[in-house]
Structure formats: structure tokens, C-alpha cells
Amino acid sequence: MQKNANAMRPWRLALLGLGLAGLLVGCGSESGGQAQAADSDQAAPATPSQVMSIARRDIALDKSYPSMLSSENEVTVVARVSGLLEARQFEPGDRVEKGDSLYTIEPATYQAAVRSAEADLQSAKAERDRAQRDADRYQRLLNQNSVSRQDYDDALAKLRVARATVAQNEAALDSARIDLNYTDVEAPVSGAISLSEINVGNLVDPGTELATITPLDPLEVRFQLPQADALALRRQRDDKEAPIGATLSRPAKQGNAAQSLEGELDFLGSRVSESTSTVEARAMFDNPEGSFLPGQFVRISLAGLKRYDVLAVPEIAVTEGLMGPQVFVLDDDNKARARTVELGETAGHWLIVTSGLEAGERVLASDPGGIQPGTKIEPQPFDGDAASGS
């Protein structure tokens, strides 16, 4: 047995030596790999990128609101007198001006009524003049004690009745002349006129609808603002006296080019709708060509609408991470660190950040393509133009 044990000892020593050699080789390989990695990290150049320091500020929004055009000043033209509709002085769809003649309703009957009222007035005036002469004569006779006081009072009463009759006939003549004027139906407002509801030759009565006129210039547009936007807009109006500019736009459709009008906000409601939580607003636009018509869907943009004292980053700087939207924040070693953020509204090429960032932090403001967490950054000044970050 002793002999066999001595014979196996060299093999054990040989195996032990091989194991130690492998361990040393493995350790040498690992330390060499770490050294190479360190050398590679030191050799990697920093990536130049625009960097901005986050600070609170007021920022202009780029927002628009939908609206369907409707004419709040649309007017229905109605007949004011009875008679035969003798003539129509327009073509459906024409642009008419306030005061233009539209229809003629049997004026001869009302001309005769005016002449009759004029004759009645002349007769009443003649009776008044006679009563005036009688009253003057009885006044003289009373002074001479030639007539009784009762005779004078009777003459004076007749004069008063005659004067009242004149006034009554003057009113009748005015009424007859008004009715005569109503036989020439005029446009009460300027705008585009509709098809005629009644054909020439038909009999019309007071209240008969004849046509509709839709004012197109200026164009009044009503729309709804969310509460937050209405409050910001009211604050803006209080800060400056200049009008708030507005743009009315319609997208291109079916070969027609996009169109827009420039105007201004002229009304902002003072109460919030309980059903929609919005505030009503109104803007006025010059529409001389009549290119925008009621019933069209449009969008209203307001100039200078702002959010106050907020944090914002360029839109290009935001990427989508595993936990949602993220930006890259630089640490003290100028290495990029991913930071998940919560976003608010869009303001042109800026995004408002509601949480995730603090004032004073440095944020990558240019295109983060190719940037990974831990990437060394060579900070470049940010030019402030969120649209040109690259």
C-alpha cells in the first residue's frame, strides 16, 4: 500500500500544477480585459451637444381651437305690408348692401292711402283754422260783453277738438307713408342673400318670410376656450392694452389651397360653462372676398397666448424611454443621465415639463440620437432656437 501511495503522488502534483497555471492565466486575462476597457473608456471622445440650463419663464403657446362658422347676425327679410309681390330686384346669391331695394309689394294701394290721408289732413287743418277764427271773435265779443262766457267756452272747445283732429290726421298720414315705404323692401344689413322664399306674383302678408341675408364681412366667429387658456388670456389682456391678434384658418381640401384670415379677439366671456368647463370667446375678421362661409369648419389661433412661470425643453430633446418621455440630464462629470419627465402642453417647438426637472439642471437641448446613459458630453452653448436643435 505504501508503494502505491508513493506512485500516485507525482500525478497529484502534476494536476495541482496545471490547475494553478490555469488560475493564473485566467486572472491575467481578466485583469487585462479590465485594463483594455479602461483604456477604451479613456480613449472615447466626448460627444459635442447643445446643453441648456433649465429656468422658469413665461412661454408663448402654439394652440388653436375648432369652430364651425355661423352667422350670428343673419337676418330674415319679411314683408311688413299686405299685397301682391310685384318685383324682385336681386339674383339669389348676390352680395347686397344695406339699403338696397330687394322687392316691390303693390305700392299703388298705399300711394292712394297716402293721398287720402293728405286730403283728410287738409280738411282737418281748414276746420282748425275756422275754429281758431271763431274763438278769436268770441274772445273780442266777450271782452265787449256781447256774448256769454258759455258761448266763448263752446268756441274754445271746438278749437281744441279741431286741433286734436289735425294731430290725429297727421299721425294717420305718417302711418300711411310708412306703409308706402314698406312696399319697397330694403336690405336691413349687408351680406349674401339667399334664394327667394316667395315668387313674384304671390300675395304676401305682414310677417311673410321673403329671403335671408347672411353678413360675411366682417365675419364674426364664436368659439370655446378651456378654462386654463381663458385665464391666461385674461391675464395677458390685463397686462397690455394692445388687441389680441387672431388667425382664422381652413386646411387645404380637395384641391383647394389652405386659406386664412387675420383679425382680433373682441370678446372674452366672464363665466365658465358648467356643462363644458369652457369660456366663450369671439373674434372678428375682415372677409372682403367672402372666401369663408357659415357652416364651414375652421380653426382659430390666438397670438401671444402664454403660460407663466413654467419649465420647458425643446421638443427635439425628448425621447421615449421605458418609463415614458425622458430627457438627458448632465451630471457633474458631464455624463448623460436619462431622466423620466411628465409633459404638459406644446408651445411651438417647446414642450412644457410639469415634473421631473428642477430649475438649474443642465439638459441636453439638441437631438439625442446616439446618446446613451453614461455617454460623455462636450457641452455646447444652446442658441435658444428649439426648432434648430441638431
C-alpha positions as CSV (number, residue, x, y, z in Angstrom):
1,M,0.0,0.0,0.0
2,Q,2.8,2.4,0.8
3,K,4.3,1.7,-2.6
4,N,1.0,2.6,-4.4
5,A,0.6,5.8,-2.5
6,N,4.1,7.0,-3.4
7,A,3.4,6.1,-7.0
8,M,0.3,8.4,-7.2
9,R,1.9,11.4,-5.6
10,P,3.7,12.7,-8.8
11,W,0.3,12.7,-10.7
12,R,-1.4,14.7,-8.0
13,L,1.4,17.2,-8.0
14,A,1.2,17.5,-11.8
15,L,-2.6,18.1,-11.7
16,L,-2.2,20.7,-9.0
17,G,0.4,22.5,-11.1
18,L,-1.9,22.5,-14.1
19,G,-4.7,24.0,-12.0
20,L,-2.6,26.8,-10.6
21,A,-1.3,27.6,-14.0
22,G,-4.9,27.9,-15.4
23,L,-5.9,30.1,-12.5
24,L,-3.0,32.4,-13.1
25,V,-3.8,32.6,-16.8
26,G,-7.5,33.4,-16.0
27,C,-6.6,36.1,-13.6
28,G,-4.2,37.6,-16.1
29,S,-6.8,37.6,-18.8
30,E,-9.5,39.3,-16.6
31,S,-7.1,42.0,-15.4
32,G,-6.0,42.5,-19.0
33,G,-9.7,42.9,-20.2
34,Q,-10.4,45.5,-17.4
35,A,-7.3,47.4,-18.4
36,Q,-8.4,47.4,-22.0
37,A,-11.8,48.6,-21.1
38,A,-10.4,51.4,-19.0
39,D,-8.1,52.4,-21.9
40,S,-11.1,52.3,-24.3
41,D,-13.2,54.5,-21.9
42,Q,-10.4,57.0,-21.6
43,A,-9.9,57.0,-25.4
44,A,-13.7,57.5,-26.3
45,P,-14.1,61.3,-27.2
46,A,-16.9,63.3,-25.6
47,T,-19.9,63.9,-27.8
48,P,-20.5,67.6,-28.6
49,S,-24.1,68.6,-27.9
50,Q,-26.1,71.7,-27.1
51,V,-26.9,72.0,-23.4
52,M,-29.3,74.4,-21.7
53,S,-29.7,75.3,-18.1
54,I,-33.4,74.9,-17.0
55,A,-35.0,78.0,-15.7
56,R,-38.6,79.1,-15.1
57,R,-40.1,81.6,-17.6
58,D,-43.2,82.7,-19.5
59,I,-43.6,80.8,-22.7
60,A,-46.0,81.5,-25.7
61,L,-48.3,78.7,-26.6
62,D,-49.0,77.5,-30.1
63,K,-52.6,76.5,-29.8
64,S,-55.7,76.5,-32.0
65,Y,-59.4,75.9,-31.3
66,P,-62.0,74.4,-33.6
67,S,-65.1,76.2,-34.6
68,M,-68.0,75.9,-37.0
69,L,-68.7,79.2,-38.7
70,S,-72.2,80.5,-38.1
71,S,-73.6,84.0,-38.7
72,E,-75.0,85.4,-35.5
73,N,-76.1,88.5,-37.4
74,E,-78.1,86.6,-40.1
75,V,-81.3,88.4,-40.9
76,T,-84.6,87.1,-42.3
77,V,-86.2,89.6,-44.6
78,V,-90.0,89.7,-44.0
79,A,-92.9,91.6,-45.6
80,R,-94.3,94.5,-43.5
81,V,-97.5,95.1,-45.5
82,S,-100.0,93.0,-47.4
83,G,-100.2,93.0,-51.2
84,L,-99.1,91.4,-54.4
85,L,-95.3,90.8,-54.8
86,E,-94.7,92.7,-58.0
87,A,-90.9,92.6,-58.5
88,R,-87.6,91.2,-57.2
89,Q,-84.5,93.3,-57.7
90,F,-81.8,90.8,-57.0
91,E,-80.4,87.4,-58.0
92,P,-80.1,84.6,-55.4
93,G,-76.6,84.6,-54.0
94,D,-75.9,88.2,-54.8
95,R,-73.9,90.4,-52.3
96,V,-76.3,93.1,-51.3
97,E,-75.6,96.3,-49.3
98,K,-77.7,97.7,-46.5
99,G,-80.5,99.9,-48.0
100,D,-80.6,98.1,-51.4
101,S,-84.0,97.6,-52.8
102,L,-85.0,93.9,-52.8
103,Y,-88.7,93.6,-53.5
104,T,-91.7,95.7,-54.5
105,I,-95.1,95.0,-52.9
106,E,-98.0,96.6,-54.7
107,P,-97.3,100.3,-54.0
108,A,-100.3,101.7,-55.8
109,T,-102.7,100.8,-53.0
110,Y,-100.5,102.5,-50.4
111,Q,-99.9,105.6,-52.6
112,A,-103.7,106.0,-52.7
113,A,-103.9,105.7,-48.9
114,V,-101.3,108.4,-48.6
115,R,-103.2,110.7,-50.9
116,S,-106.4,110.1,-48.9
117,A,-104.6,110.8,-45.6
118,E,-103.2,114.0,-47.0
119,A,-106.7,115.1,-48.0
120,D,-108.1,114.3,-44.6
121,L,-105.3,116.4,-43.1
122,Q,-106.0,119.3,-45.3
123,S,-109.7,119.2,-44.3
124,A,-108.8,119.0,-40.6
125,K,-106.5,122.0,-40.9
126,A,-109.2,124.0,-42.6
127,E,-111.6,123.1,-39.8
128,R,-109.0,124.1,-37.2
129,D,-108.4,127.4,-38.9
130,R,-112.2,128.2,-38.9
131,A,-112.4,127.2,-35.2
132,Q,-109.5,129.4,-34.5
133,R,-111.2,132.4,-36.1
134,D,-114.4,131.7,-34.2
135,A,-112.6,131.5,-30.9
136,D,-110.8,134.8,-31.6
137,R,-114.1,136.5,-32.5
138,Y,-115.8,135.2,-29.4
139,Q,-112.9,136.5,-27.3
140,R,-113.4,140.0,-28.6
141,L,-117.2,139.8,-28.1
142,L,-116.7,138.5,-24.6
143,N,-114.5,141.5,-23.8
144,Q,-117.3,143.7,-25.0
145,N,-119.9,141.8,-23.0
146,S,-121.7,141.0,-26.3
147,V,-121.7,137.2,-25.8
148,S,-121.9,135.0,-22.7
149,R,-119.0,133.2,-21.1
150,Q,-120.6,129.9,-22.2
151,D,-120.6,130.9,-25.9
152,Y,-116.9,131.7,-25.6
153,D,-116.1,128.4,-23.8
154,D,-118.0,126.4,-26.5
155,A,-115.9,128.1,-29.3
156,L,-112.7,127.4,-27.4
157,A,-113.7,123.7,-27.0
158,K,-114.4,123.4,-30.8
159,L,-110.9,124.9,-31.4
160,R,-109.3,122.3,-29.2
161,V,-111.2,119.5,-30.9
162,A,-110.1,120.8,-34.3
163,R,-106.5,120.9,-33.2
164,A,-106.7,117.3,-32.0
165,T,-108.3,116.2,-35.3
166,V,-105.4,117.8,-37.1
167,A,-102.9,115.9,-34.9
168,Q,-104.8,112.7,-35.5
169,N,-104.8,113.1,-39.3
170,E,-101.1,114.0,-39.2
171,A,-100.5,110.6,-37.5
172,A,-102.6,108.8,-40.0
173,L,-100.6,110.4,-42.8
174,D,-97.3,109.3,-41.2
175,S,-98.6,105.8,-40.9
176,A,-99.7,105.7,-44.5
177,R,-96.3,107.0,-45.6
178,I,-94.6,104.3,-43.5
179,D,-96.7,101.6,-45.1
180,L,-95.9,103.0,-48.5
181,N,-92.2,102.9,-47.7
182,Y,-92.6,99.2,-46.7
183,T,-93.8,98.4,-50.2
184,D,-90.1,98.9,-51.2
185,V,-88.5,96.1,-49.2
186,E,-84.8,97.1,-48.5
187,A,-81.9,95.1,-47.2
188,P,-81.6,95.6,-43.4
189,V,-77.9,94.5,-43.5
190,S,-75.2,93.9,-46.0
191,G,-74.3,90.3,-46.9
192,A,-75.1,87.4,-49.2
193,I,-78.7,86.9,-50.0
194,S,-80.4,83.5,-50.2
195,L,-83.0,82.1,-52.6
196,S,-86.3,83.9,-52.6
197,E,-88.9,82.2,-50.5
198,I,-91.8,83.7,-52.4
199,N,-92.1,84.0,-56.1
200,V,-93.1,87.2,-57.9
201,G,-96.9,87.3,-58.3
202,N,-97.8,85.8,-55.0
203,L,-99.8,87.6,-52.3
204,V,-97.9,88.3,-49.1
205,D,-99.0,89.4,-45.7
206,P,-97.1,91.1,-42.8
207,G,-94.6,88.6,-41.4
208,T,-94.2,86.6,-44.6
209,E,-90.6,85.5,-44.9
210,L,-89.1,86.6,-48.2
211,A,-85.3,85.8,-48.1
212,T,-82.3,85.5,-45.7
213,I,-79.2,87.8,-45.7
214,T,-76.0,86.4,-44.2
215,P,-73.4,89.1,-43.3
216,L,-69.9,87.9,-44.5
217,D,-67.7,91.0,-44.0
218,P,-66.8,91.4,-41.3
219,L,-67.1,87.8,-40.2
220,E,-68.0,87.1,-36.5
221,V,-66.6,83.8,-35.2
222,R,-67.5,82.4,-31.8
223,F,-65.5,79.6,-30.2
224,Q,-64.9,78.0,-26.8
225,L,-61.7,78.3,-24.7
226,P,-60.6,75.8,-22.0
227,Q,-60.6,77.4,-18.5
228,A,-56.8,77.5,-18.2
229,D,-56.4,79.2,-21.6
230,A,-59.2,81.7,-20.8
231,L,-57.5,82.6,-17.5
232,A,-54.1,83.0,-19.2
233,L,-55.7,85.1,-22.0
234,R,-57.5,87.4,-19.5
235,R,-54.1,87.9,-17.7
236,Q,-52.5,88.7,-20.9
237,R,-55.2,91.3,-21.8
238,D,-54.8,92.9,-18.4
239,D,-51.0,93.1,-18.9
240,K,-51.2,95.0,-22.2
241,E,-53.7,97.3,-23.9
242,A,-53.0,96.2,-27.4
243,P,-55.6,93.9,-29.1
244,I,-55.1,90.2,-29.1
245,G,-54.5,89.0,-32.6
246,A,-56.3,86.0,-34.1
247,T,-55.9,83.9,-37.2
248,L,-58.8,82.1,-38.9
249,S,-57.6,79.1,-41.0
250,R,-59.0,76.4,-43.1
251,P,-56.9,73.4,-44.3
252,A,-56.4,72.5,-47.9
253,K,-59.1,70.1,-49.1
254,Q,-60.0,68.5,-52.5
255,G,-57.5,70.6,-54.5
256,N,-58.4,73.9,-52.8
257,A,-55.4,75.7,-51.2
258,A,-55.4,76.4,-47.5
259,Q,-56.8,79.9,-46.6
260,S,-56.5,82.1,-43.6
261,L,-57.8,85.5,-42.4
262,E,-56.3,87.9,-39.8
263,G,-58.4,89.5,-37.2
264,E,-58.5,90.2,-33.5
265,L,-60.2,88.9,-30.3
266,D,-63.0,91.3,-29.3
267,F,-64.8,89.4,-26.6
268,L,-63.9,87.0,-23.8
269,G,-66.6,85.6,-21.5
270,S,-66.6,86.1,-17.8
271,R,-68.1,82.8,-16.8
272,V,-67.4,79.1,-17.2
273,S,-69.9,76.8,-18.8
274,E,-71.0,74.2,-16.2
275,S,-71.5,71.6,-18.9
276,T,-68.3,72.0,-20.9
277,S,-66.0,73.8,-18.5
278,T,-65.1,76.3,-21.2
279,V,-65.4,80.0,-21.7
280,E,-67.0,81.6,-24.7
281,A,-64.9,84.0,-26.9
282,R,-65.4,85.9,-30.1
283,A,-63.1,87.2,-32.8
284,M,-63.8,89.4,-35.8
285,F,-62.2,89.0,-39.2
286,D,-62.4,91.1,-42.4
287,N,-63.7,88.8,-45.1
288,P,-63.9,91.0,-48.2
289,E,-63.7,88.2,-50.7
290,G,-66.4,86.1,-48.9
291,S,-64.0,83.2,-49.0
292,F,-65.2,81.9,-45.6
293,L,-68.9,81.0,-45.3
294,P,-71.2,79.9,-42.5
295,G,-71.2,76.1,-42.0
296,Q,-67.5,75.6,-42.6
297,F,-65.3,74.0,-40.0
298,V,-62.2,76.2,-39.2
299,R,-59.6,76.7,-36.5
300,I,-58.9,79.8,-34.5
301,S,-55.3,80.6,-33.4
302,L,-54.7,83.4,-30.8
303,A,-51.4,85.4,-30.9
304,G,-49.4,85.6,-27.7
305,L,-51.3,83.2,-25.5
306,K,-48.9,82.3,-22.7
307,R,-48.2,80.0,-19.8
308,Y,-46.4,81.8,-16.9
309,D,-43.5,80.6,-14.7
310,V,-43.1,77.2,-16.3
311,L,-40.2,74.9,-17.2
312,A,-39.8,73.9,-20.9
313,V,-37.4,71.9,-23.1
314,P,-37.0,71.7,-26.9
315,E,-39.3,69.2,-28.4
316,I,-36.4,67.5,-30.2
317,A,-34.7,66.8,-26.8
318,V,-37.5,64.5,-25.6
319,T,-37.3,60.8,-26.4
320,E,-39.5,57.8,-25.3
321,G,-38.0,55.7,-22.6
322,L,-39.1,52.5,-20.8
323,M,-40.9,54.6,-18.2
324,G,-42.3,57.2,-20.6
325,P,-41.0,60.5,-22.0
326,Q,-37.4,61.2,-21.0
327,V,-34.6,63.8,-21.4
328,F,-30.9,63.5,-20.8
329,V,-29.6,65.5,-17.8
330,L,-25.8,66.1,-17.4
331,D,-24.2,65.1,-14.1
332,D,-21.1,66.8,-12.6
333,D,-18.8,64.7,-14.9
334,N,-20.7,65.9,-18.0
335,K,-22.1,62.4,-18.5
336,A,-25.7,62.0,-19.8
337,R,-28.2,60.5,-17.4
338,A,-31.7,59.6,-18.6
339,R,-34.5,61.3,-16.6
340,T,-38.2,60.5,-16.9
341,V,-40.4,63.6,-17.1
342,E,-44.1,64.4,-17.3
343,L,-45.1,66.7,-20.1
344,G,-47.7,69.4,-20.4
345,E,-48.8,71.5,-23.3
346,T,-46.9,72.1,-26.6
347,A,-45.7,75.6,-27.2
348,G,-44.4,75.6,-30.8
349,H,-41.2,73.6,-30.8
350,W,-41.1,73.6,-27.0
351,L,-42.7,71.1,-24.5
352,I,-43.8,72.3,-21.1
353,V,-42.4,70.0,-18.3
354,T,-44.8,69.6,-15.3
355,S,-42.5,67.3,-13.3
356,G,-39.1,65.5,-13.4
357,L,-36.9,68.5,-13.7
358,E,-35.7,71.3,-11.4
359,A,-34.6,74.8,-12.2
360,G,-30.8,75.0,-12.6
361,E,-30.3,71.4,-14.0
362,R,-28.4,71.0,-17.3
363,V,-30.4,69.3,-20.0
364,L,-29.4,68.1,-23.5
365,A,-31.2,70.5,-25.8
366,S,-30.3,69.0,-29.2
367,D,-31.0,65.8,-31.0
368,P,-30.2,62.9,-28.6
369,G,-29.7,60.4,-31.4
370,G,-26.8,58.1,-30.5
371,I,-26.6,59.3,-26.9
372,Q,-26.8,56.6,-24.2
373,P,-26.8,56.8,-20.4
374,G,-23.3,57.4,-19.4
375,T,-22.2,59.0,-22.6
376,K,-19.6,61.7,-22.1
377,I,-20.9,65.1,-23.4
378,E,-18.9,68.1,-24.5
379,P,-21.4,70.9,-23.7
380,Q,-22.0,73.4,-26.4
381,P,-23.9,76.7,-25.9
382,F,-27.6,76.5,-26.7
383,D,-28.7,79.2,-29.1
384,G,-32.3,79.3,-27.8
385,D,-33.9,78.2,-31.0
386,A,-35.8,75.0,-30.3
387,A,-36.6,74.5,-33.9
388,S,-33.0,74.2,-35.0
389,G,-31.6,71.8,-32.4
390,S,-29.4,69.1,-34.1
